[in-house]
Tab-separated table of C-alpha atoms in Angstrom:
chain	number	residue	atom	x	y	z
A	270	MET	CA	-54.077	45.959	-60.483
A	271	PRO	CA	-52.339	45.054	-63.432
A	272	PHE	CA	-54.242	43.331	-66.064
A	273	TYR	CA	-51.401	40.455	-66.172
A	274	ALA	CA	-51.328	40.331	-62.227
A	275	ARG	CA	-55.431	40.493	-62.672
A	276	ILE	CA	-55.732	37.390	-64.911
A	277	LYS	CA	-53.128	35.222	-62.867
A	278	SER	CA	-54.962	35.852	-59.947
A	279	LEU	CA	-57.710	34.672	-61.559
A	280	THR	CA	-56.580	31.439	-62.823
A	281	SER	CA	-54.694	30.861	-59.844
A	282	GLY	CA	-58.120	31.035	-57.627
A	283	ILE	CA	-60.086	29.058	-60.209
A	284	ALA	CA	-57.352	26.234	-60.257
A	285	GLY	CA	-57.109	26.190	-56.832
A	286	SER	CA	-60.929	25.798	-56.057
A	287	PHE	CA	-62.984	22.684	-55.514
A	288	TRP	CA	-65.728	24.435	-57.147
A	289	PHE	CA	-65.101	25.160	-60.881
A	290	LEU	CA	-64.143	21.771	-62.493
A	291	PRO	CA	-66.644	20.061	-60.735
A	292	LEU	CA	-69.158	22.628	-61.984
A	293	ILE	CA	-67.969	22.804	-65.452
A	294	MET	CA	-68.233	18.724	-65.726
A	295	ALA	CA	-71.775	19.231	-63.941
A	296	ALA	CA	-72.864	21.471	-66.713
A	297	SER	CA	-71.393	19.048	-69.304
A	298	GLY	CA	-73.661	16.096	-67.682
A	299	LEU	CA	-76.916	18.348	-67.880
A	300	VAL	CA	-75.890	18.961	-71.864
A	301	LEU	CA	-75.108	15.574	-73.181
A	302	ALA	CA	-78.070	14.167	-71.003
A	303	GLU	CA	-80.083	16.265	-73.580
A	304	LEU	CA	-78.155	15.965	-76.656
A	305	ALA	CA	-78.323	12.235	-75.897
A	306	ILE	CA	-82.212	12.434	-75.414
A	307	VAL	CA	-82.465	14.569	-78.886
A	308	LEU	CA	-80.077	12.145	-80.439
A	309	GLU	CA	-82.467	9.410	-79.375
A	310	SER	CA	-85.589	10.738	-81.570
A	311	ALA	CA	-83.337	11.871	-84.747
A	312	GLU	CA	-84.687	10.091	-88.064
A	313	ALA	CA	-80.991	9.518	-88.783
A	314	LEU	CA	-80.555	6.589	-86.017
A	315	ALA	CA	-84.148	4.764	-87.252
A	316	SER	CA	-82.295	2.439	-89.316
A	317	LEU	CA	-80.012	1.456	-86.505
A	318	ARG	CA	-82.519	1.068	-83.761
A	319	SER	CA	-83.792	-2.311	-85.391
A	320	GLN	CA	-80.395	-3.746	-85.186
A	321	SER	CA	-79.357	-6.388	-82.663
A	322	PHE	CA	-76.551	-4.598	-81.362
A	323	TYR	CA	-78.589	-1.485	-80.349
A	324	PRO	CA	-79.513	-1.014	-76.863
A	325	GLN	CA	-82.992	-2.030	-75.588
A	326	PHE	CA	-84.583	-1.064	-72.483
A	327	GLY	CA	-88.059	-1.364	-71.068
A	328	PRO	CA	-89.720	1.860	-69.344
A	329	GLU	CA	-89.636	-0.117	-65.971
A	330	GLY	CA	-86.054	-1.852	-66.355
A	331	ALA	CA	-84.687	1.605	-67.554
A	332	ARG	CA	-86.167	3.705	-64.577
A	333	SER	CA	-84.780	1.054	-62.247
A	334	VAL	CA	-81.536	0.958	-63.403
A	335	LEU	CA	-81.561	4.954	-63.546
A	336	THR	CA	-82.545	5.314	-60.305
A	337	THR	CA	-79.688	2.759	-58.823
A	338	ILE	CA	-77.422	4.320	-60.267
A	339	ALA	CA	-78.416	8.133	-59.380
A	340	GLY	CA	-78.627	6.851	-55.483
A	341	GLY	CA	-74.888	5.248	-56.138
A	342	MET	CA	-73.507	8.944	-57.471
A	343	MET	CA	-74.517	10.589	-54.526
A	344	THR	CA	-73.287	8.046	-52.329
A	345	MET	CA	-70.189	8.084	-53.881
A	346	ALA	CA	-69.786	11.731	-54.223
A	347	SER	CA	-70.394	12.063	-50.369
A	348	LEU	CA	-67.664	9.274	-49.905
A	349	VAL	CA	-65.120	11.396	-52.244
A	350	PHE	CA	-66.327	14.883	-49.953
A	351	SER	CA	-65.446	12.972	-46.752
A	352	LEU	CA	-62.028	11.564	-47.438
A	353	THR	CA	-60.945	14.753	-49.430
A	354	PHE	CA	-61.616	16.801	-45.972
A	355	VAL	CA	-60.382	13.799	-44.004
A	356	GLY	CA	-56.817	14.593	-46.140
A	357	LEU	CA	-57.266	18.095	-45.793
A	358	THR	CA	-57.505	17.873	-42.095
A	359	LEU	CA	-54.877	15.418	-41.531
A	360	LEU	CA	-52.358	17.268	-43.712
A	361	SER	CA	-52.998	20.679	-42.231
A	362	GLY	CA	-52.173	19.331	-38.512
A	363	GLN	CA	-49.260	17.642	-39.749
A	364	LEU	CA	-47.597	19.495	-42.471
A	365	GLY	CA	-49.269	23.156	-41.771
A	366	PRO	CA	-52.183	24.906	-43.299
A	367	ARG	CA	-49.429	26.416	-46.243
A	368	ILE	CA	-49.862	22.725	-47.829
A	369	LEU	CA	-53.941	23.269	-48.392
A	370	MET	CA	-53.295	25.118	-51.360
A	371	MET	CA	-51.531	22.858	-52.945
A	372	PHE	CA	-53.673	20.018	-51.996
A	373	MET	CA	-56.596	21.954	-53.487
A	374	HIS	CA	-54.533	22.206	-56.938
A	375	ASP	CA	-55.018	18.744	-56.692
A	376	LYS	CA	-56.516	17.928	-60.669
A	377	PRO	CA	-57.388	14.526	-59.869
A	378	THR	CA	-59.194	15.335	-57.009
A	379	GLN	CA	-61.453	17.609	-58.509
A	380	ILE	CA	-61.921	15.689	-61.603
A	381	VAL	CA	-63.094	12.948	-58.990
A	382	MET	CA	-65.701	15.239	-57.737
A	383	GLY	CA	-66.892	16.690	-60.853
A	384	ALA	CA	-67.384	12.962	-62.747
A	385	PHE	CA	-69.726	12.074	-59.902
A	386	VAL	CA	-71.964	15.156	-59.696
A	387	GLY	CA	-71.826	14.930	-63.598
A	388	VAL	CA	-73.251	11.740	-63.950
A	389	PHE	CA	-75.443	12.331	-61.374
A	390	LEU	CA	-77.074	14.873	-63.028
A	391	PHE	CA	-76.859	12.940	-66.299
A	392	THR	CA	-78.839	10.376	-65.165
A	393	LEU	CA	-81.439	12.382	-63.230
A	394	ILE	CA	-82.325	14.117	-66.382
A	395	VAL	CA	-82.818	10.752	-68.404
A	396	LEU	CA	-84.991	9.406	-65.833
A	397	VAL	CA	-87.198	12.155	-65.735
A	398	ASN	CA	-87.339	11.757	-69.728
A	399	VAL	CA	-88.391	7.915	-69.530
A	400	THR	CA	-92.198	7.665	-69.510
A	401	GLU	CA	-93.970	4.393	-67.902
A	402	ILE	CA	-96.874	4.410	-70.175
A	403	GLU	CA	-97.248	1.296	-72.715
A	404	ASP	CA	-94.817	2.116	-75.500
A	405	GLY	CA	-93.759	4.888	-73.641
A	406	PHE	CA	-90.655	6.918	-74.709
A	407	VAL	CA	-87.194	5.338	-73.528
A	408	PRO	CA	-83.674	6.962	-74.411
A	409	HIS	CA	-81.862	3.901	-75.375
A	410	LEU	CA	-78.454	5.248	-76.385
A	411	ALA	CA	-78.854	7.452	-72.822
A	412	VAL	CA	-79.506	4.694	-70.584
A	413	ALA	CA	-76.724	3.097	-71.843
A	414	ALA	CA	-74.205	5.832	-71.655
A	415	ALA	CA	-75.744	6.104	-67.872
A	416	ILE	CA	-74.677	2.685	-67.389
A	417	LEU	CA	-71.005	2.936	-69.084
A	418	SER	CA	-70.471	6.324	-67.240
A	419	ALA	CA	-71.383	4.602	-63.754
A	420	THR	CA	-68.765	1.854	-64.900
A	421	ILE	CA	-66.098	4.493	-65.192
A	422	ALA	CA	-67.187	6.517	-61.934
A	423	PHE	CA	-66.763	3.420	-60.065
A	424	ALA	CA	-63.546	2.613	-61.146
A	425	LEU	CA	-62.711	6.504	-60.712
A	426	VAL	CA	-63.619	5.587	-56.809
A	427	ILE	CA	-60.922	2.685	-56.832
A	428	TYR	CA	-58.283	5.454	-58.360
A	429	PHE	CA	-59.063	8.177	-55.640
A	430	VAL	CA	-58.764	5.956	-52.515
A	431	HIS	CA	-54.961	4.767	-53.906
A	432	HIS	CA	-54.331	8.465	-55.018
A	433	MET	CA	-55.724	9.868	-51.595
A	434	ALA	CA	-53.766	6.988	-50.045
A	435	LEU	CA	-50.165	8.487	-51.732
A	436	SER	CA	-51.106	12.142	-51.546
A	437	ILE	CA	-51.549	12.253	-47.690
A	438	GLN	CA	-47.901	10.976	-47.345
A	439	ALA	CA	-45.313	13.559	-46.027
A	440	ASP	CA	-42.786	12.332	-48.460
A	441	VAL	CA	-44.379	12.691	-51.333
A	442	ILE	CA	-46.269	16.136	-50.409
A	443	VAL	CA	-42.746	16.906	-49.682
A	444	ALA	CA	-41.635	15.896	-53.249
A	445	ASP	CA	-44.411	17.880	-54.922
A	446	LEU	CA	-43.870	20.980	-53.413
A	447	GLY	CA	-40.004	20.783	-53.964
A	448	ARG	CA	-40.377	20.749	-57.522
A	449	GLN	CA	-42.903	23.549	-57.202
A	450	PHE	CA	-39.965	25.197	-55.849
A	451	GLU	CA	-37.491	24.296	-58.422
A	452	LYS	CA	-40.070	25.841	-60.716
A	453	ALA	CA	-40.457	28.823	-59.075
A	454	ILE	CA	-36.963	29.340	-59.005
A	455	GLY	CA	-36.432	28.314	-62.613
A	456	ARG	CA	-39.269	31.370	-63.271
A	457	VAL	CA	-36.871	33.379	-61.636
A	458	THR	CA	-33.768	33.272	-63.236
A	459	GLU	CA	-35.275	32.789	-66.512
A	460	ALA	CA	-36.897	36.718	-65.958
A	461	GLY	CA	-33.005	37.778	-65.267
A	462	GLN	CA	-31.391	35.750	-68.191
A	463	ASP	CA	-31.752	38.612	-70.679
A	464	LEU	CA	-30.133	40.884	-67.922
A	465	ASP	CA	-26.184	41.293	-67.791
A	466	ILE	CA	-25.661	40.444	-63.981
A	467	ALA	CA	-22.180	42.380	-64.108
A	468	ARG	CA	-23.938	45.405	-65.592
A	469	ALA	CA	-26.207	45.004	-63.066
A	470	ASN	CA	-24.209	44.632	-60.095
A	471	ARG	CA	-21.703	47.735	-61.234
A	472	ALA	CA	-24.933	49.894	-61.825
A	473	PHE	CA	-26.321	48.886	-58.331
A	474	ASN	CA	-23.025	49.868	-56.958
A	475	ARG	CA	-23.321	53.479	-58.453
A	476	PHE	CA	-27.156	53.785	-57.884
A	477	GLU	CA	-27.603	56.909	-55.521
A	478	THR	CA	-30.059	56.424	-52.778
A	479	VAL	CA	-33.505	57.865	-53.729
A	480	SER	CA	-34.801	60.216	-51.645
A	481	GLY	CA	-37.910	61.238	-52.977
A	482	VAL	CA	-41.575	60.823	-53.140
A	483	PRO	CA	-43.282	57.669	-51.070
A	484	VAL	CA	-45.557	55.384	-53.000
A	485	PRO	CA	-48.016	54.534	-50.129
A	486	ALA	CA	-49.939	51.312	-50.197
A	487	THR	CA	-53.638	51.542	-50.713
A	488	GLU	CA	-54.448	48.623	-48.143
A	489	SER	CA	-52.983	46.684	-45.690
A	490	GLY	CA	-52.243	43.142	-46.886
A	491	TYR	CA	-49.230	40.939	-48.336
A	492	VAL	CA	-47.793	42.200	-52.048
A	493	ARG	CA	-48.541	39.332	-54.041
A	494	HIS	CA	-47.229	40.918	-57.421
A	495	ILE	CA	-45.060	43.517	-58.635
A	496	ALA	CA	-45.500	44.579	-62.039
A	497	TYR	CA	-41.569	45.604	-63.124
A	498	ASP	CA	-42.377	46.407	-66.215
A	499	GLN	CA	-44.969	48.600	-65.622
A	500	LEU	CA	-42.663	50.403	-63.368
A	501	LEU	CA	-39.902	50.417	-65.732
A	502	GLN	CA	-42.498	52.000	-68.596
A	503	ILE	CA	-43.660	54.697	-66.102
A	504	ALA	CA	-39.999	55.689	-65.057
A	505	GLY	CA	-38.622	55.562	-68.224
A	506	ARG	CA	-41.113	58.222	-70.076
A	507	ALA	CA	-41.012	60.296	-67.136
A	508	GLY	CA	-37.439	59.881	-66.363
A	509	LEU	CA	-38.002	59.078	-63.276
A	510	ARG	CA	-35.801	57.228	-60.927
A	511	ILE	CA	-37.670	54.382	-58.430
A	512	ASP	CA	-36.350	52.533	-55.263
A	513	VAL	CA	-39.247	49.780	-54.763
A	514	LEU	CA	-38.778	48.808	-50.928
A	515	VAL	CA	-40.888	45.658	-50.787
A	516	ARG	CA	-40.560	42.182	-51.964
A	517	PRO	CA	-43.872	40.027	-52.847
A	518	ASP	CA	-44.492	37.953	-50.223
A	519	ASP	CA	-43.733	40.898	-47.869
A	520	PHE	CA	-46.925	42.365	-45.750
A	521	ILE	CA	-47.164	46.170	-45.763
A	522	GLY	CA	-49.702	48.554	-43.944
A	523	GLU	CA	-51.844	50.891	-45.532
A	524	GLY	CA	-50.064	54.071	-46.103
A	525	LEU	CA	-46.590	52.664	-45.484
A	526	PRO	CA	-44.179	53.076	-48.292
A	527	LEU	CA	-44.063	50.445	-51.085
A	528	ALA	CA	-41.268	52.413	-53.318
A	529	LEU	CA	-39.806	55.973	-53.394
A	530	VAL	CA	-39.770	58.037	-56.612
A	531	GLU	CA	-37.653	60.978	-57.689
A	532	GLY	CA	-37.976	62.744	-60.799
A	533	PRO	CA	-40.611	65.506	-62.403
A	534	ASN	CA	-44.273	64.990	-61.182
A	535	PRO	CA	-44.520	61.313	-60.538
A	536	ASP	CA	-47.925	59.979	-61.134
A	537	ILE	CA	-48.134	58.175	-57.701
A	538	SER	CA	-51.272	56.242	-58.094
A	539	ARG	CA	-50.226	54.560	-61.361
A	540	LEU	CA	-46.920	53.663	-59.373
A	541	ALA	CA	-48.973	52.210	-56.772
A	542	SER	CA	-51.087	50.151	-59.036
A	543	ALA	CA	-48.266	48.509	-60.320
A	544	PHE	CA	-48.346	46.672	-57.025
A	545	THR	CA	-50.728	43.846	-56.121
A	546	ILE	CA	-51.674	43.336	-52.612
A	547	GLY	CA	-53.728	41.073	-51.229
A	548	PRO	CA	-55.217	39.440	-47.729
A	549	ARG	CA	-52.991	36.462	-48.034
A	550	ARG	CA	-49.937	35.106	-49.392
A	551	ASP	CA	-50.053	33.460	-52.972
A	552	VAL	CA	-47.746	32.001	-55.563
A	553	LEU	CA	-48.380	35.072	-58.181
A	554	GLN	CA	-44.309	35.376	-58.025
A	555	GLU	CA	-41.048	34.610	-56.861
A	556	ALA	CA	-40.384	31.280	-54.472
A	557	THR	CA	-40.772	32.979	-51.687
A	558	TYR	CA	-43.948	31.245	-51.003
A	559	GLU	CA	-43.209	27.740	-52.058
A	560	ALA	CA	-39.981	28.227	-49.478
A	561	ARG	CA	-41.625	29.452	-46.589
A	562	ALA	CA	-43.935	26.075	-46.993
A	563	LEU	CA	-40.773	23.733	-47.020
A	564	ILE	CA	-39.696	25.612	-43.813
A	565	ASP	CA	-42.565	25.125	-42.037
A	566	ILE	CA	-42.722	21.375	-42.966
A	567	ALA	CA	-39.280	21.467	-41.415
A	568	LEU	CA	-40.128	23.544	-38.563
A	569	ARG	CA	-43.374	21.098	-37.586
A	570	GLY	CA	-41.135	17.961	-38.199
A	571	LEU	CA	-38.441	19.052	-35.602
A	572	SER	CA	-41.481	20.210	-33.105
A	573	PRO	CA	-41.637	18.082	-30.177
A	574	GLY	CA	-45.387	17.861	-30.863
A	575	ILE	CA	-45.123	16.243	-34.649
A	576	ASN	CA	-41.207	14.720	-33.964
A	577	ASP	CA	-40.642	13.928	-37.662
A	578	PRO	CA	-37.154	14.742	-38.209
A	579	ALA	CA	-36.940	12.271	-41.531
A	580	THR	CA	-39.713	14.952	-43.177
A	581	ALA	CA	-37.560	17.893	-41.972
A	582	VAL	CA	-34.424	16.700	-43.827
A	583	ALA	CA	-36.363	15.777	-46.884
A	584	ALA	CA	-37.553	19.447	-46.847
A	585	ILE	CA	-34.521	21.026	-46.157
A	586	ASP	CA	-33.207	18.395	-48.926
A	587	HIS	CA	-35.277	19.652	-51.402
A	588	LEU	CA	-34.631	23.443	-50.572
A	589	SER	CA	-31.036	22.677	-51.211
A	590	ALA	CA	-32.242	21.389	-55.031
A	591	GLY	CA	-34.500	24.298	-55.366
A	592	LEU	CA	-31.293	26.507	-54.852
A	593	LEU	CA	-28.935	25.272	-57.258
A	594	PRO	CA	-30.674	26.788	-60.405
A	595	LEU	CA	-30.252	30.007	-58.240
A	596	VAL	CA	-26.407	29.620	-57.902
A	597	ARG	CA	-25.704	28.251	-61.039
A	598	ALA	CA	-27.408	32.009	-62.540
A	599	GLU	CA	-25.207	33.848	-60.533
A	600	GLY	CA	-27.588	35.866	-59.048
A	601	VAL	CA	-30.483	38.053	-59.536
A	602	PRO	CA	-30.070	41.697	-60.793
A	603	ARG	CA	-31.135	44.147	-58.521
A	604	ILE	CA	-30.927	47.388	-60.657
A	605	LEU	CA	-33.306	47.071	-63.818
A	606	PHE	CA	-32.590	49.416	-66.923
A	607	ASP	CA	-35.433	51.024	-69.061
A	608	GLU	CA	-36.048	50.854	-73.188
A	609	SER	CA	-33.182	53.100	-73.311
A	610	GLY	CA	-30.571	50.902	-71.439
A	611	ARG	CA	-30.623	53.625	-68.314
A	612	PRO	CA	-30.705	52.323	-64.778
A	613	CYS	CA	-33.505	53.571	-63.290
A	614	LEU	CA	-34.997	51.290	-60.654
A	615	ARG	CA	-33.633	49.621	-57.711
A	616	ARG	CA	-35.369	46.405	-56.288
A	617	PRO	CA	-34.615	44.896	-52.917
A	618	ASP	CA	-32.297	41.629	-53.331
A	619	LEU	CA	-34.308	38.627	-54.796
A	620	GLY	CA	-31.316	36.134	-55.334
A	621	LEU	CA	-29.473	33.678	-53.094
A	622	GLY	CA	-29.287	35.940	-49.972
A	623	HIS	CA	-32.977	36.105	-49.915
A	624	TYR	CA	-33.397	32.735	-49.851
A	625	LEU	CA	-30.709	32.123	-47.119
A	626	ASP	CA	-31.683	34.952	-45.152
A	627	LEU	CA	-35.586	33.285	-44.806
A	628	ILE	CA	-34.017	29.494	-44.203
A	629	VAL	CA	-31.035	29.343	-41.847
A	630	PRO	CA	-32.328	31.900	-39.260
A	631	ALA	CA	-35.805	30.147	-39.078
A	632	LEU	CA	-34.440	26.786	-39.253
A	633	LEU	CA	-31.355	27.279	-36.953
A	634	PRO	CA	-33.001	27.288	-33.456
A	635	ALA	CA	-35.182	24.157	-34.395
A	636	MET	CA	-32.044	21.900	-34.938
A	637	ARG	CA	-30.770	22.320	-31.706
A	638	SER	CA	-32.429	19.464	-30.666
A	639	ASP	CA	-31.663	17.206	-33.729
A	640	THR	CA	-27.775	16.707	-35.333
A	641	LEU	CA	-29.071	14.763	-38.828
A	642	ALA	CA	-31.159	17.981	-39.553
A	643	THR	CA	-28.175	20.138	-38.469
A	644	GLU	CA	-25.583	17.906	-40.585
A	645	ARG	CA	-28.486	18.501	-43.684
A	646	LEU	CA	-28.254	22.281	-43.487
A	647	ILE	CA	-24.276	22.365	-43.267
A	648	ALA	CA	-24.383	20.244	-46.583
A	649	LEU	CA	-26.741	22.624	-48.199
A	650	LEU	CA	-24.407	25.569	-47.466
A	651	ALA	CA	-21.573	23.249	-48.442
A	652	LEU	CA	-23.189	22.119	-51.564
A	653	LEU	CA	-23.905	25.779	-52.282
A	654	ASP	CA	-20.936	27.289	-51.904
A	655	ARG	CA	-19.136	24.373	-53.608
A	656	VAL	CA	-21.326	25.512	-57.249
A	657	SER	CA	-20.980	29.070	-56.808
A	658	ARG	CA	-18.896	30.933	-58.947
A	659	SER	CA	-20.050	34.587	-57.707
A	660	ASN	CA	-17.853	36.464	-55.138
A	661	ASP	CA	-20.868	37.934	-53.642
A	662	GLN	CA	-23.052	34.723	-53.251
A	663	GLN	CA	-20.096	32.828	-51.442
A	664	ALA	CA	-19.821	35.605	-49.450
A	665	GLU	CA	-23.526	35.402	-48.151
A	666	ILE	CA	-23.064	31.158	-48.072
A	667	GLU	CA	-19.681	32.106	-46.020
A	668	LYS	CA	-21.624	34.081	-43.945
A	669	TRP	CA	-24.268	32.030	-42.885
A	670	ARG	CA	-21.580	28.890	-42.629
A	671	LYS	CA	-19.992	30.892	-39.516
A	672	VAL	CA	-23.342	31.290	-38.010
A	673	VAL	CA	-23.897	27.753	-38.181
A	674	ALA	CA	-20.526	26.755	-37.240
A	675	GLN	CA	-20.582	28.661	-34.167
A	676	ASP	CA	-24.346	27.705	-33.051
A	677	VAL	CA	-22.532	23.993	-33.224
A	678	ASP	CA	-19.608	24.776	-31.095
A	679	ASN	CA	-21.665	26.559	-28.285
A	680	HIS	CA	-24.093	23.212	-28.179
A	681	GLN	CA	-23.151	20.672	-25.267
A	682	LEU	CA	-22.342	17.848	-28.091
A	683	PRO	CA	-19.956	15.264	-27.950
A	684	GLN	CA	-16.925	15.764	-30.065
A	685	ALA	CA	-17.658	12.630	-32.239
A	686	LEU	CA	-20.635	14.815	-33.176
A	687	LYS	CA	-19.106	17.777	-33.526
A	688	ASP	CA	-16.467	16.361	-35.695
A	689	TRP	CA	-18.898	14.101	-37.814
A	690	LEU	CA	-20.812	17.950	-38.822
A	691	ALA	CA	-17.109	19.156	-39.670
A	692	ARG	CA	-16.740	16.453	-41.886
A	693	ALA	CA	-20.262	17.497	-43.352
A	694	ALA	CA	-19.180	21.418	-43.535
A	695	ALA	CA	-15.569	20.398	-45.637
A	696	ARG	CA	-17.709	18.437	-48.292
């Protein structure tokens, strides 16, 4: 696995975990408790202890307060975990399991969990250091800090309940996922900004079929990341021509070809290391994962079991908004050049055609029972056609517009509905 892909996979796993941030906050609670106790004994604070504003607690009162806070923190932590898993269950059933990964990246949930665990451990350490003997040691600053932390933690409970009430709303989730899709498409278009699309298209038309040695997959799984820079570097130094056969998010079986390479003595193992394969789909590269998630939401909304066409329409609208930057960029180059300017790598289509091939065939059969969703799909294609300035993109859009139009004609729909859909196509 390339170093960049390894780091990105690690950071993605950490960001989507319920343990890392709470663990950091819990450790911080332990460290801060020890610091507060040490600070209480510092000579520098001797002059402050006699001041009226300095907090003063008796041993019995301090232990009583700290015990109450510790018990309350455990109760609130249990409530947070319960609400979180109830939310995960509802989301998984209504919008699909892909949404769980997005929900697990939710920082407010992780922070609230960590806050309660951190305050609990802080209070516990301070409680252990309170002695009940006469004139015993009481870390007054630490006790005051525990009371303040508990007050903040209880305010976080109110915020968390509000946050969960918003987070499990379908419209909010679809909008968040739509923004992630737009950002992912933005990364795709930014990666091709330094390349001449017209030059890449000319090179693609002249690129001869590679009939060389296959680069086999070392394991079965989903292609999570392809290090095109590494492939270009190898191809440039060794004078190779590479034909990449898979896209990120594709499933590949062990031993099946990831690419074909033509040239003198290719280093197959090093070429194979440019492909990161994992047991599940991830959001490391391209925007296919986000697109599939929105498609899944739309399909569930149109299913008889869920029957939520409004959510399906919202998902289609966000797919439309996400594809607009891709259309304005006039495509993603399929041919990549080495440092000398030699076209040496061909890859599958990662542009508009790829995403339309994902969206339209998946949604079209489910839309036959809902004319509103059909109208939004027709409007999506019409919008993309209106914005596009690329002949290749317009040809791809027109292909799917004809497929959708033919499917509508084959429906037993009233003529008024067919006219309405025709007006949507003509916008």
